[in-house]
């Protein structure tokens, strides 16, 4: 009988690419360099006196969870959804998490240009202290409760964050959104139409690399709904 490929194999490749490949590192450097250039242009173009901000997602944007996901790939590892949160926090508390290549440099550059970084994440409140601790240890500016905005409820690695974005936009011009999926882009891609967002992305092509900076993440994301 013909042996079917494991349905988990593609995800394993995705996790290993994110965890191990130099190409992934290069992609993050590239994206954060582009973010700095985009910030320069946005500042030149701005004629507003309002304070300026950049909004960044955390997981797979500023912070790297790939070592945690790689650990789950160990042979014989089984984990239920309810165990994930517990294990994830335990891993974070272990102090192994790092920021993505280029992230701290970009964040400090933004700060030096007078643009306030805000971290807007679907991480729950229970992860606030450890998250701030990691950002601080990794040299990220604004690692404090005022600039780390988290969602109420349970851990989600993706999903819309309108209430949190609105809080920042209420008294700032938001120059850039940086994230690892379209749901991080300030609501611009809420309506993906009936082709899972291909058309709306193409129609907004000019905004990628100028207003929206997208990081690579083949491990998970809202795109999974359309597989
Ligand atoms: Mg993310």
XYZ file of C-alpha atoms and ligand atoms in Angstrom:
228
model
C 0.000 0.000 0.000
C 1.315 3.444 -0.890
C 2.433 5.388 2.157
C 0.836 8.813 2.461
C 3.051 11.744 3.433
C 2.537 12.975 6.965
C 0.216 15.979 7.050
C 2.595 17.442 9.624
C 5.647 17.385 7.347
C 5.028 20.737 5.660
C 4.668 22.461 9.039
C 7.874 20.836 10.207
C 9.704 22.315 7.228
C 8.159 25.715 7.956
C 9.264 25.635 11.599
C 12.784 24.503 10.708
C 13.084 27.246 8.075
C 12.000 29.844 10.618
C 14.209 28.407 13.332
C 17.377 27.469 11.460
C 17.754 29.146 8.097
C 20.091 32.058 7.437
C 17.555 33.077 4.776
C 15.037 33.804 7.525
C 17.570 36.005 9.300
C 18.267 37.845 6.066
C 14.540 38.399 5.489
C 14.153 40.046 8.909
C 17.214 42.256 8.390
C 15.867 43.197 4.987
C 12.416 44.002 6.331
C 13.716 46.092 9.224
C 16.078 48.019 6.915
C 13.107 48.689 4.687
C 11.100 49.771 7.727
C 13.793 52.347 8.601
C 13.762 53.715 5.043
C 9.975 53.819 5.053
C 10.064 55.681 8.349
C 12.467 58.272 6.898
C 10.161 58.828 3.929
C 7.055 59.028 6.101
C 8.715 61.628 8.319
C 9.744 63.687 5.280
C 6.217 63.532 3.891
C 4.445 64.343 7.147
C 3.159 67.860 7.689
C 1.366 67.068 10.927
C 2.413 68.284 14.391
C 0.920 65.261 16.135
C 3.283 62.851 17.895
C 4.413 60.021 15.624
C 4.230 56.308 16.344
C 5.056 53.003 14.754
C 2.957 49.961 15.695
C 4.606 46.561 15.816
C 3.166 43.142 16.459
C 5.201 41.003 18.865
C 5.116 37.280 18.031
C 7.155 36.513 14.899
C 7.572 40.259 14.325
C 9.692 41.576 17.200
C 9.968 38.300 19.120
C 11.090 34.904 17.852
C 9.023 31.912 18.975
C 10.574 29.482 16.530
C 12.723 27.723 19.182
C 9.519 26.962 21.113
C 7.775 25.563 18.036
C 10.897 23.574 17.120
C 10.800 22.000 20.561
C 7.252 20.806 19.930
C 8.483 18.927 16.866
C 10.590 16.546 18.944
C 9.560 12.936 18.238
C 6.830 11.724 20.573
C 5.821 15.209 21.720
C 2.087 15.617 22.046
C 0.492 18.717 23.456
C -3.091 19.821 23.882
C -4.235 23.353 23.203
C -4.708 24.012 26.917
C -1.161 22.879 27.639
C 0.326 25.207 25.023
C -0.251 28.385 27.049
C 1.289 26.854 30.156
C 4.320 25.462 28.299
C 4.760 28.664 26.342
C 4.861 30.841 29.468
C 7.260 28.365 31.055
C 9.529 28.656 28.005
C 9.350 32.455 28.104
C 10.178 32.458 31.821
C 13.198 30.302 31.012
C 14.771 33.374 29.430
C 15.579 31.780 26.067
C 13.486 34.045 23.869
C 15.295 36.573 21.713
C 14.188 39.333 19.391
C 14.244 38.924 15.650
C 17.312 39.994 13.653
C 17.296 43.756 13.114
C 14.346 44.427 15.430
C 16.170 46.181 18.284
C 18.190 48.277 15.824
C 15.044 49.443 14.041
C 13.166 50.150 17.273
C 16.025 52.251 18.616
C 16.345 54.039 15.290
C 12.632 54.937 15.357
C 12.981 56.207 18.908
C 16.033 58.291 17.908
C 13.929 59.905 15.164
C 11.261 60.842 17.706
C 8.847 58.099 16.630
C 7.402 56.114 19.543
C 7.307 52.344 19.096
C 4.126 50.696 20.416
C 3.945 46.931 20.778
C 0.411 45.756 20.018
C -0.099 42.060 20.564
C -2.670 39.322 21.024
C -0.630 38.028 23.942
C -2.797 37.958 27.081
C -2.269 40.062 30.206
C -0.795 37.020 31.961
C 2.265 37.406 29.728
C 2.764 41.119 30.331
C 5.579 40.986 32.891
C 7.629 38.348 31.118
C 7.146 40.076 27.762
C 8.365 43.412 29.111
C 11.293 41.671 30.754
C 12.352 40.043 27.473
C 12.012 43.274 25.467
C 14.098 45.136 28.062
C 16.771 42.439 28.186
C 17.030 42.535 24.393
C 17.569 46.305 24.329
C 14.182 47.321 22.928
C 12.986 50.829 23.789
C 9.577 51.572 25.339
C 9.488 48.234 27.134
C 6.908 49.428 29.646
C 3.178 49.032 30.337
C 2.322 52.246 28.479
C 3.776 50.983 25.205
C 3.139 47.237 25.465
C -0.557 46.860 24.679
C -1.972 43.379 25.150
C -5.349 41.832 24.587
C -7.741 40.591 27.216
C -8.484 36.877 27.136
C -6.498 33.847 26.087
C -3.386 33.535 23.943
C -3.885 34.010 20.232
C -0.970 34.239 17.868
C -3.067 36.256 15.423
C -6.321 38.197 15.114
C -7.498 41.802 14.806
C -6.501 44.366 17.415
C -8.733 47.363 16.638
C -9.291 48.554 20.179
C -5.528 48.608 20.839
C -4.641 50.253 17.510
C -7.310 52.913 18.158
C -5.758 53.703 21.531
C -2.442 54.568 19.844
C -4.017 56.372 16.891
C -6.136 58.546 19.211
C -3.152 60.785 19.927
C -0.501 59.754 17.379
C 0.020 59.670 13.661
C 0.795 56.020 13.029
C 3.445 55.996 10.310
C 3.997 52.263 9.942
C 2.444 48.942 10.839
C 4.922 46.071 11.192
C 3.656 42.511 11.499
C 3.891 38.944 10.287
C 0.413 38.710 8.806
C -2.207 40.927 7.220
C -4.256 41.046 10.424
C -1.462 43.186 11.919
C -1.918 46.014 9.425
C -4.307 48.291 11.283
C -7.467 46.772 9.840
C -6.621 47.557 6.195
C -7.105 43.913 5.241
C -10.102 43.024 7.388
C -12.160 42.298 4.296
C -10.205 39.767 2.298
C -12.942 39.227 -0.270
C -13.565 35.753 -1.627
C -9.991 35.001 -2.731
C -8.507 35.025 0.801
C -6.989 38.452 0.274
C -4.989 38.069 -2.940
C -6.856 40.836 -4.739
C -6.877 43.331 -1.848
C -3.133 42.785 -1.369
C -2.479 43.475 -5.062
C -4.650 46.590 -4.977
C -2.559 47.856 -2.023
C 0.780 46.815 -3.534
C 2.311 50.285 -3.205
C 1.704 50.329 0.553
C 3.895 47.265 1.213
C 7.348 48.503 2.081
C 6.044 52.017 2.634
C 3.186 51.821 5.177
C 2.971 48.092 5.865
C 6.083 46.004 6.603
C 5.419 42.289 6.490
C 7.713 39.739 8.117
C 7.980 36.142 6.886
C 6.156 33.523 8.944
C 5.382 30.198 7.282
C 4.729 28.511 10.678
C 1.173 29.763 11.290
C -1.174 32.572 10.451
C -4.660 33.494 9.308
C -3.731 32.144 5.848
C -4.208 28.651 7.341
C -7.978 29.145 7.119
C -7.721 28.965 3.361
C -5.584 25.865 2.991
Mg 2.574 37.868 15.045
